[in-house]
mmCIF file of C-alpha atoms and ligand atoms in Angstrom:
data_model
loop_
_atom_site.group_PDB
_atom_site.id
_atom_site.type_symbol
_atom_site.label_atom_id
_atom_site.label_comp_id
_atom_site.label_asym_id
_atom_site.label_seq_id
_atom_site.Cartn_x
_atom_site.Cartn_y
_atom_site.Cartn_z
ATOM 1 C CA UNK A 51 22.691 16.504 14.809
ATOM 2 C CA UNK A 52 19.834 14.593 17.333
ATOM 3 C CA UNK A 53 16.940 14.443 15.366
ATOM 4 C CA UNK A 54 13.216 12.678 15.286
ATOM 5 C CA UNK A 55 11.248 11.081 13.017
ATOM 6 C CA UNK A 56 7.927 11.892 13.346
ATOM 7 C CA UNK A 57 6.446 9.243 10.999
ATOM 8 C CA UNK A 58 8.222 5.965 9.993
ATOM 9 C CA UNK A 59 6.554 2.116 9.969
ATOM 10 C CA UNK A 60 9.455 0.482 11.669
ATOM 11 C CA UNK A 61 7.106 -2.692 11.726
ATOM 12 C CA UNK A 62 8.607 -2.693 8.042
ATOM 13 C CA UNK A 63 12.510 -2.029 8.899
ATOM 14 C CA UNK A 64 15.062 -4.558 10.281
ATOM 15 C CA UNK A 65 16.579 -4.549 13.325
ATOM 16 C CA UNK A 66 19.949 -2.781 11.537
ATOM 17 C CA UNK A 67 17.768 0.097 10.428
ATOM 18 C CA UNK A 68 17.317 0.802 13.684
ATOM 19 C CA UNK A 69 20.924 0.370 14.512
ATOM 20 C CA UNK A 70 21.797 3.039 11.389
ATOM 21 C CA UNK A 71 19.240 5.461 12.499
ATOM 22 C CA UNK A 72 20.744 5.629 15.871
ATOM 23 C CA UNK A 73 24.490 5.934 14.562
ATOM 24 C CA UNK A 74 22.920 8.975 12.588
ATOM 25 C CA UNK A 75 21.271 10.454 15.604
ATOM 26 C CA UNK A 76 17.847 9.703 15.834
ATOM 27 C CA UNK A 77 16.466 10.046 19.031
ATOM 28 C CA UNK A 78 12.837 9.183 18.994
ATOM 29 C CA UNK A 79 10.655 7.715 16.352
ATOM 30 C CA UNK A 80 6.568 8.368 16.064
ATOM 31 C CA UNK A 81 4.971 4.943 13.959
ATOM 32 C CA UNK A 82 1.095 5.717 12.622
ATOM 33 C CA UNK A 83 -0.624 2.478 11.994
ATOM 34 C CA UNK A 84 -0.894 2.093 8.300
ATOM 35 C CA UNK A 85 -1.484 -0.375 5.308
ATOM 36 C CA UNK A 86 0.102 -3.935 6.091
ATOM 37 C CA UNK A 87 0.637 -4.638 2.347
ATOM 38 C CA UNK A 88 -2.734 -6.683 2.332
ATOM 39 C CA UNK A 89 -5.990 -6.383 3.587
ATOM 40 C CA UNK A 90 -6.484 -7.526 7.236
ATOM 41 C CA UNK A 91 -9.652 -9.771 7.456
ATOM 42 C CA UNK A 92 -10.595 -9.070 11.203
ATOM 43 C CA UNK A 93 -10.844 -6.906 13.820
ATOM 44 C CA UNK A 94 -8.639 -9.141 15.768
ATOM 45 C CA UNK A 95 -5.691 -8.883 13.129
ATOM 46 C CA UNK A 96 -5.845 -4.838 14.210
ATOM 47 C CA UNK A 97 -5.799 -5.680 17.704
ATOM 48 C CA UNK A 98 -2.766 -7.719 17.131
ATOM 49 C CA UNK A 99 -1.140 -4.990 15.248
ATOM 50 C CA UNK A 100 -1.730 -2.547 17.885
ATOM 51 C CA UNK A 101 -0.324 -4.765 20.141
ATOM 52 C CA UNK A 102 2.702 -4.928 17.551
ATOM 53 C CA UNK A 103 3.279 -1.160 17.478
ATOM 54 C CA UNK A 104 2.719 -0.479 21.485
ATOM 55 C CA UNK A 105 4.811 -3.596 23.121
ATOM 56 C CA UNK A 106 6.996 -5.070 20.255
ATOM 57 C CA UNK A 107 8.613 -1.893 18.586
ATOM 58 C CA UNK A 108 9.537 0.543 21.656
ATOM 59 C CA UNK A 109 11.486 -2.429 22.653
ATOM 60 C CA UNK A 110 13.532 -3.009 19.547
ATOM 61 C CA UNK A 111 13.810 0.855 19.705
ATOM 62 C CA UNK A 112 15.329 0.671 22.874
ATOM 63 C CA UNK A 113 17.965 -1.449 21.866
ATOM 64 C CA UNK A 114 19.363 1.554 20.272
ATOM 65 C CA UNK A 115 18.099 3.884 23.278
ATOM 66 C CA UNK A 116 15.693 5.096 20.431
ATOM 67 C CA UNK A 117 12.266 5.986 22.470
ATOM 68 C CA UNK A 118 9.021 5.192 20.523
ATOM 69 C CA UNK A 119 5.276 6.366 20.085
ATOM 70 C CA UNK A 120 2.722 5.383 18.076
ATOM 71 C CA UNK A 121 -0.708 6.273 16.528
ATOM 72 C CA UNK A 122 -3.442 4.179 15.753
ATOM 73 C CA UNK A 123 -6.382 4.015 13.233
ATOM 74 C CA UNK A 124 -7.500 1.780 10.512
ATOM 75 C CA UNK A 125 -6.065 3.457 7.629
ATOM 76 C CA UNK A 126 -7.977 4.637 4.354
ATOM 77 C CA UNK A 127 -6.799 1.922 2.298
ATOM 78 C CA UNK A 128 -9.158 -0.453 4.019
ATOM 79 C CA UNK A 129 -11.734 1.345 5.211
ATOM 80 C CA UNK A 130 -13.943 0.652 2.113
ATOM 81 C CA UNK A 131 -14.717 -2.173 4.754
ATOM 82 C CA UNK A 132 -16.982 -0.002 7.040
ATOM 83 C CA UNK A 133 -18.330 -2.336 9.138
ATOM 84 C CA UNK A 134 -14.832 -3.743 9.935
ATOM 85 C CA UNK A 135 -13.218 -0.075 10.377
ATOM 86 C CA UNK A 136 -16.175 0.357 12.989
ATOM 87 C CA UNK A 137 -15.288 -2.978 14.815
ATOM 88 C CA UNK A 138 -11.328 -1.216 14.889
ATOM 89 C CA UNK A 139 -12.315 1.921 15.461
ATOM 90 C CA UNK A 140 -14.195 0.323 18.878
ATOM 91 C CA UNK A 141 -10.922 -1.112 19.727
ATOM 92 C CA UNK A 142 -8.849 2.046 19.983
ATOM 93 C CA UNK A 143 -9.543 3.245 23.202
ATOM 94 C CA UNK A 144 -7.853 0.624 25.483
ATOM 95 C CA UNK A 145 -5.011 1.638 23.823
ATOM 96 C CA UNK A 146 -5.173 5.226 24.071
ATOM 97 C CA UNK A 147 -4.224 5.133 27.838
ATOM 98 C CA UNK A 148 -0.988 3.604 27.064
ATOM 99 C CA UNK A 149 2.345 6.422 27.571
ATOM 100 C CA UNK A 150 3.716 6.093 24.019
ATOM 101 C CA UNK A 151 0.291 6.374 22.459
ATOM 102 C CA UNK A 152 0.408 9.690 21.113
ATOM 103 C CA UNK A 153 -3.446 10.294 19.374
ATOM 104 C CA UNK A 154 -5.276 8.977 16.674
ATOM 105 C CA UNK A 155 -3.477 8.417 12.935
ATOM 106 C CA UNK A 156 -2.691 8.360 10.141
ATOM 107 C CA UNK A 157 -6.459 8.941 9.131
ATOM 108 C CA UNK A 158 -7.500 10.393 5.999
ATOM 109 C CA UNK A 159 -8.178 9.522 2.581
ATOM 110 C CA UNK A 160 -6.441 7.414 0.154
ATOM 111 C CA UNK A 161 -8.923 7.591 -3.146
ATOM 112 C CA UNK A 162 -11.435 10.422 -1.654
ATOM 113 C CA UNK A 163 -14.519 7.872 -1.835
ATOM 114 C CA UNK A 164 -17.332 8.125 0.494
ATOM 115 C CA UNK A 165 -16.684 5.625 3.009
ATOM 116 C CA UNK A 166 -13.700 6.970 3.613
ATOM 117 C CA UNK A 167 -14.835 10.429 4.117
ATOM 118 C CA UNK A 168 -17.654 8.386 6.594
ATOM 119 C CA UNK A 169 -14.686 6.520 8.116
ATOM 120 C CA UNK A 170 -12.496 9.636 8.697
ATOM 121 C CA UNK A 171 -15.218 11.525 9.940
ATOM 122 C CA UNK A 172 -15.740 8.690 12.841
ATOM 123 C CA UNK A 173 -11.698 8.533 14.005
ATOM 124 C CA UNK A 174 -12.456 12.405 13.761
ATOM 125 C CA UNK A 175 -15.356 12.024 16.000
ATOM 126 C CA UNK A 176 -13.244 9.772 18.272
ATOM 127 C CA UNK A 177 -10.252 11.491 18.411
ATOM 128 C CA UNK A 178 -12.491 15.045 19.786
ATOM 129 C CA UNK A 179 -14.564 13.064 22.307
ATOM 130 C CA UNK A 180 -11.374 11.745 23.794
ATOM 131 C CA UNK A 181 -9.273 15.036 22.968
ATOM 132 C CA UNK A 182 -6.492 13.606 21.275
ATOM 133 C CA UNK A 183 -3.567 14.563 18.708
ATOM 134 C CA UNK A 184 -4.649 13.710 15.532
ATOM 135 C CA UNK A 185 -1.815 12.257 12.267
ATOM 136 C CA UNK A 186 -3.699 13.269 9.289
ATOM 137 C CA UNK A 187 -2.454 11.092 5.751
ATOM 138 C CA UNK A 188 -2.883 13.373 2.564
ATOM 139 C CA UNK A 189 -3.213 10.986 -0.890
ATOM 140 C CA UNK A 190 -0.550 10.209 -3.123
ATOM 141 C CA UNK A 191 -0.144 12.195 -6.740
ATOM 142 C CA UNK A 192 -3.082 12.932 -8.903
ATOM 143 C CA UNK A 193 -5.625 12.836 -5.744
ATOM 144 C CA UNK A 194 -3.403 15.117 -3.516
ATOM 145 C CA UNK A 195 -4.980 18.197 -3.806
ATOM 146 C CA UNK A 196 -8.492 17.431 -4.061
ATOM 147 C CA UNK A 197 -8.021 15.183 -1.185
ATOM 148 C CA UNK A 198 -5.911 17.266 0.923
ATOM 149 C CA UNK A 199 -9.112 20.142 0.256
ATOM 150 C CA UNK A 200 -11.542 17.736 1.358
ATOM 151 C CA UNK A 201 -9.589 16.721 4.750
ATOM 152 C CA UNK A 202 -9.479 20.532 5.718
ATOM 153 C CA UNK A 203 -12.949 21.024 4.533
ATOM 154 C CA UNK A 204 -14.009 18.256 7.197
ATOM 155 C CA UNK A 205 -11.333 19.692 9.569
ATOM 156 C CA UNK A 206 -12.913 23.617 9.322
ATOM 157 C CA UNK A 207 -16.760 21.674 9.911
ATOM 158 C CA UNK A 208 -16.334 20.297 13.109
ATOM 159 C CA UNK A 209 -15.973 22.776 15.547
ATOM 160 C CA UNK A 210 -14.534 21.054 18.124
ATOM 161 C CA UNK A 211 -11.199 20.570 16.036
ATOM 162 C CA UNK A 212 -8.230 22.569 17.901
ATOM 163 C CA UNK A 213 -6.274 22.953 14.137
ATOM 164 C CA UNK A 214 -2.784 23.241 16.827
ATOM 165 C CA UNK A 215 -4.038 19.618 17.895
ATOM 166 C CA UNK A 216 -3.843 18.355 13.984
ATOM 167 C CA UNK A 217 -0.658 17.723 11.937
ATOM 168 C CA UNK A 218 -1.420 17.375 8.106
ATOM 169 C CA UNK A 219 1.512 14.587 6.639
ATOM 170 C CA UNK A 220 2.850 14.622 3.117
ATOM 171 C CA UNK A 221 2.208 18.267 2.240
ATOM 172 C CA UNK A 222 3.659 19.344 -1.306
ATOM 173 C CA UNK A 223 4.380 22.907 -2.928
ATOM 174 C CA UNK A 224 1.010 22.570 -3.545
ATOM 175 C CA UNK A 225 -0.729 21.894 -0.602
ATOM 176 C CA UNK A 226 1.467 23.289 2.061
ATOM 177 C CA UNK A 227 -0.048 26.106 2.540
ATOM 178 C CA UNK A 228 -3.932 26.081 2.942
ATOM 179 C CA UNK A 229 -2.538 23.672 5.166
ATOM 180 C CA UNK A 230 -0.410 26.159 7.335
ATOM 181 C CA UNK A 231 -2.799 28.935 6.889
ATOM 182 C CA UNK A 232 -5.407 26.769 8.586
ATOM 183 C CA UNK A 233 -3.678 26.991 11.612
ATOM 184 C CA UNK A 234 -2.280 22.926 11.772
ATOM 185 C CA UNK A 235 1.076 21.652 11.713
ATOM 186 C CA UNK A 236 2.533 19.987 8.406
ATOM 187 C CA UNK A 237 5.081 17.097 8.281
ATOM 188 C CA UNK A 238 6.527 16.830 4.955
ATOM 189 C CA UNK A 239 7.755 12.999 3.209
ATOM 190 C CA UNK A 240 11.250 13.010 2.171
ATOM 191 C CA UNK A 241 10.785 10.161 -0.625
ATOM 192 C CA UNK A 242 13.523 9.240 -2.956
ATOM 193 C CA UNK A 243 11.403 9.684 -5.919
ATOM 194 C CA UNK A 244 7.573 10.771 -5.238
ATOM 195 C CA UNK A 245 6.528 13.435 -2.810
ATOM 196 C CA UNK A 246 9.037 15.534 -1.514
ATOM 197 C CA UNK A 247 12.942 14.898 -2.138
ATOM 198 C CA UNK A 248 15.255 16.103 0.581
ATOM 199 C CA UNK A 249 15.969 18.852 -2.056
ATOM 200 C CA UNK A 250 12.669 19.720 -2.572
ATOM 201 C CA UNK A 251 11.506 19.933 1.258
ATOM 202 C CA UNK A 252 14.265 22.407 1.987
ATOM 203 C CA UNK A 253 12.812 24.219 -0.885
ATOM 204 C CA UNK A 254 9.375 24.839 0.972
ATOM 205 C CA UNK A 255 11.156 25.530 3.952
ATOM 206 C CA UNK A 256 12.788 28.501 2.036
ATOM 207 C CA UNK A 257 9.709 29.096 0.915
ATOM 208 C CA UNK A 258 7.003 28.710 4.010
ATOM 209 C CA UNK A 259 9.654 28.848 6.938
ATOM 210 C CA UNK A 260 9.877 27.051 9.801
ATOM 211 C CA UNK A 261 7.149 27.556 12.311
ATOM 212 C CA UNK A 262 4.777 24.111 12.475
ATOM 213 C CA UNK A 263 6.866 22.591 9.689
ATOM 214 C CA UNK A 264 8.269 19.091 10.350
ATOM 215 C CA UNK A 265 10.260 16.394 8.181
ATOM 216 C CA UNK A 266 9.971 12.935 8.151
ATOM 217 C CA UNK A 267 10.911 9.763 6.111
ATOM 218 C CA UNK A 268 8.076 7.764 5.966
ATOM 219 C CA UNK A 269 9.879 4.558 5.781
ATOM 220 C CA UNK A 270 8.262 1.611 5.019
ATOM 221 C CA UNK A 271 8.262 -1.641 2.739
ATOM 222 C CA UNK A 272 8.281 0.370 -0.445
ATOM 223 C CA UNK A 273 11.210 2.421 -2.323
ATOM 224 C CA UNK A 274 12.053 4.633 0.968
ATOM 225 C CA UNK A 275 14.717 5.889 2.930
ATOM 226 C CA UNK A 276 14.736 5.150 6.695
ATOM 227 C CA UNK A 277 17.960 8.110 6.806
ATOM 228 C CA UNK A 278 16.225 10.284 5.029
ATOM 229 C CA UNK A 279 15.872 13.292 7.694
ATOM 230 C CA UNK A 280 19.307 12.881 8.027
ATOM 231 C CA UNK A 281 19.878 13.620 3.884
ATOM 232 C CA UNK A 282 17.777 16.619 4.779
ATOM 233 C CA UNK A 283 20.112 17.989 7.706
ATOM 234 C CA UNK A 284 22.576 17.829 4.935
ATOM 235 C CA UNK A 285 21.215 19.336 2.370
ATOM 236 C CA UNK A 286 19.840 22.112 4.993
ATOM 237 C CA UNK A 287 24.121 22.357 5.356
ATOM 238 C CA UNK A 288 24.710 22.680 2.033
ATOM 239 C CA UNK A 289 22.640 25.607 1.322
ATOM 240 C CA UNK A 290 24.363 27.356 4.597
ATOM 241 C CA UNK A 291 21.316 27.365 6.874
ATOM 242 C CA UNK A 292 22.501 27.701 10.371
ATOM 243 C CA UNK A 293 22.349 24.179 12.446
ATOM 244 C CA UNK A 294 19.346 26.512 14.932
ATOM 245 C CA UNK A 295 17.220 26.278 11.676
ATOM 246 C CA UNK A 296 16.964 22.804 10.581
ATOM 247 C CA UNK A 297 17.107 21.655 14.138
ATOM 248 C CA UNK A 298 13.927 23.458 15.122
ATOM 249 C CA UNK A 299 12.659 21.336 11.699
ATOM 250 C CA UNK A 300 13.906 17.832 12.453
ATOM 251 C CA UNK A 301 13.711 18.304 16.480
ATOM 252 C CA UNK A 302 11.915 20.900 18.586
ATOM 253 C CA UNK A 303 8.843 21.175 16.103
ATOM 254 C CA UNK A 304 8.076 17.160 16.249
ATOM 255 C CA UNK A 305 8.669 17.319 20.022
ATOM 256 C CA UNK A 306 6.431 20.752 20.433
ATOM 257 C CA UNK A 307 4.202 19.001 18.433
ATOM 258 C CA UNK A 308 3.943 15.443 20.243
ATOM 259 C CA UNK A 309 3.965 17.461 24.436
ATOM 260 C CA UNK A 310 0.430 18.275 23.899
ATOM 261 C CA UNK A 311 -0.275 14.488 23.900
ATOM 262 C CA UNK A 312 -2.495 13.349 26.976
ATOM 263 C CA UNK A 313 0.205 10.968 27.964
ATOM 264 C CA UNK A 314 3.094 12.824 27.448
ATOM 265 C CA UNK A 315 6.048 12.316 29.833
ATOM 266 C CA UNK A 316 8.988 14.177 29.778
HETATM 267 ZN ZN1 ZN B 193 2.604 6.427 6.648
#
């Protein structure tokens, strides 16, 4: 089955990943700007990176006729740093004209401080002045929920936020739905130990259905799967959902999702 990936740091894959996720039937990736593994020291290391994830990736992609997009933020592990999330957040723009730049992400919060609420609330503030998609990151484990409250909270306060415009990553059981009742899309992590397992996503698709629900594998240095959508068309299989079903999931929901982008292009 064709599928997408709606969120997956190929910056952190090989070249063969690529190759694999093609043989499996990925047709288009979407890459948010994350976490490099360290701290970048300058505003110019993020202009390099966005460089990285608008010229150098949609060309190994295409190798494999895979198309990527890409979304671009400083993330909430570094934006303790306020001064130097300002000096990225000022560098954005440029890039947004670009026609795989799909909005502004993944922004949120990693450890729910206060300068990360401050530095959310400004790609926030970005992303409605310049009426873009917005990838929202949910935190990891113990700070889930109260995190994933506090992003809708600041979601529901600005008015200008069009919730079909917003798609809220790494839902859980537990947080999937004050998600979906707020009117934005969800993407769900298929991990191979936390957040969701294949198994479990196709749980809360049993559970929530299918309408703004999307899967992806979040790939990336760490203990991940870059085939894990795939795992979940099986599993979806298994349970003897019909192929319409799970394809709306790993396919027409990520690609409803991404034509509202400014620079879409069919
Ligand atoms: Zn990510």
């Amino acid at each position: 089955m064709d599928y997408i990936d709606p969120h997956v740091h190929m910056i952190s894959r090989t070249t063969d990943d690529y190759g694999r996720m093609a043989y499996a039937g990925c047709a288009a990736v979407s890459e948010p700007a994350f976490w490099a593994g360290f701290d970048r020291g300058t505003a110019a290391g993020f202009h390099d990176y966005f460089r990285h994830l608008t010229e150098v990736e949609p060309r190994r992609a295409a190798l494999f006729h895979i198309r990527h997009y890409s979304w671009l933020c400083i993330n909430a592990k570094e934006a303790e740093n306020v001064s130097l999330s300002r000096e990225v957040i000022a560098l954005i723009p440029e890039f947004l004209r670009l026609p795989n730049v799909l909005g502004i992400g993944e922004i949120g919060l990693n450890k729910n401080t206060r300068n990360e609420a401050t530095v959310f609330q400004e790609h926030l503030d970005l992303a409605m002045k310049t009426d873009e998609l917005v990838l929202i990151h949910t935190p990891h484990l113990e700070d889930k929920y109260k995190g994933t409250r506090m992003i809708l909270d600041m979601l529901k306060n600005d008015p200008r936020v069009k919730p079909h415009r917003v798609c809220v990553d790494h839902v859980e059981e537990h947080t999937v739905r004050p998600a979906l009742d707020g009117g934005f899309w969800v993407g769900m992590t298929l991990y191979p130990t936390t957040k969701c397992t294949p198994a479990r996503a196709a749980d809360i698709v049993e559970m929530v259905g299918t309408d703004r629900v999307m899967v992806n594998s979040a790939g990336d240095w760490g203990k991940s799967d870059p085939l894990a959508v795939p795992e979940f068309v099986q599993e979806m299989k298994r349970r003897g959902h019909p192929d319409a079903v799970t394809r709306k999931v790993v396919y027409e929901n990520p690609l409803a999702f991404w034509r509202q982008a400014n620079n879409w292009r069919e």
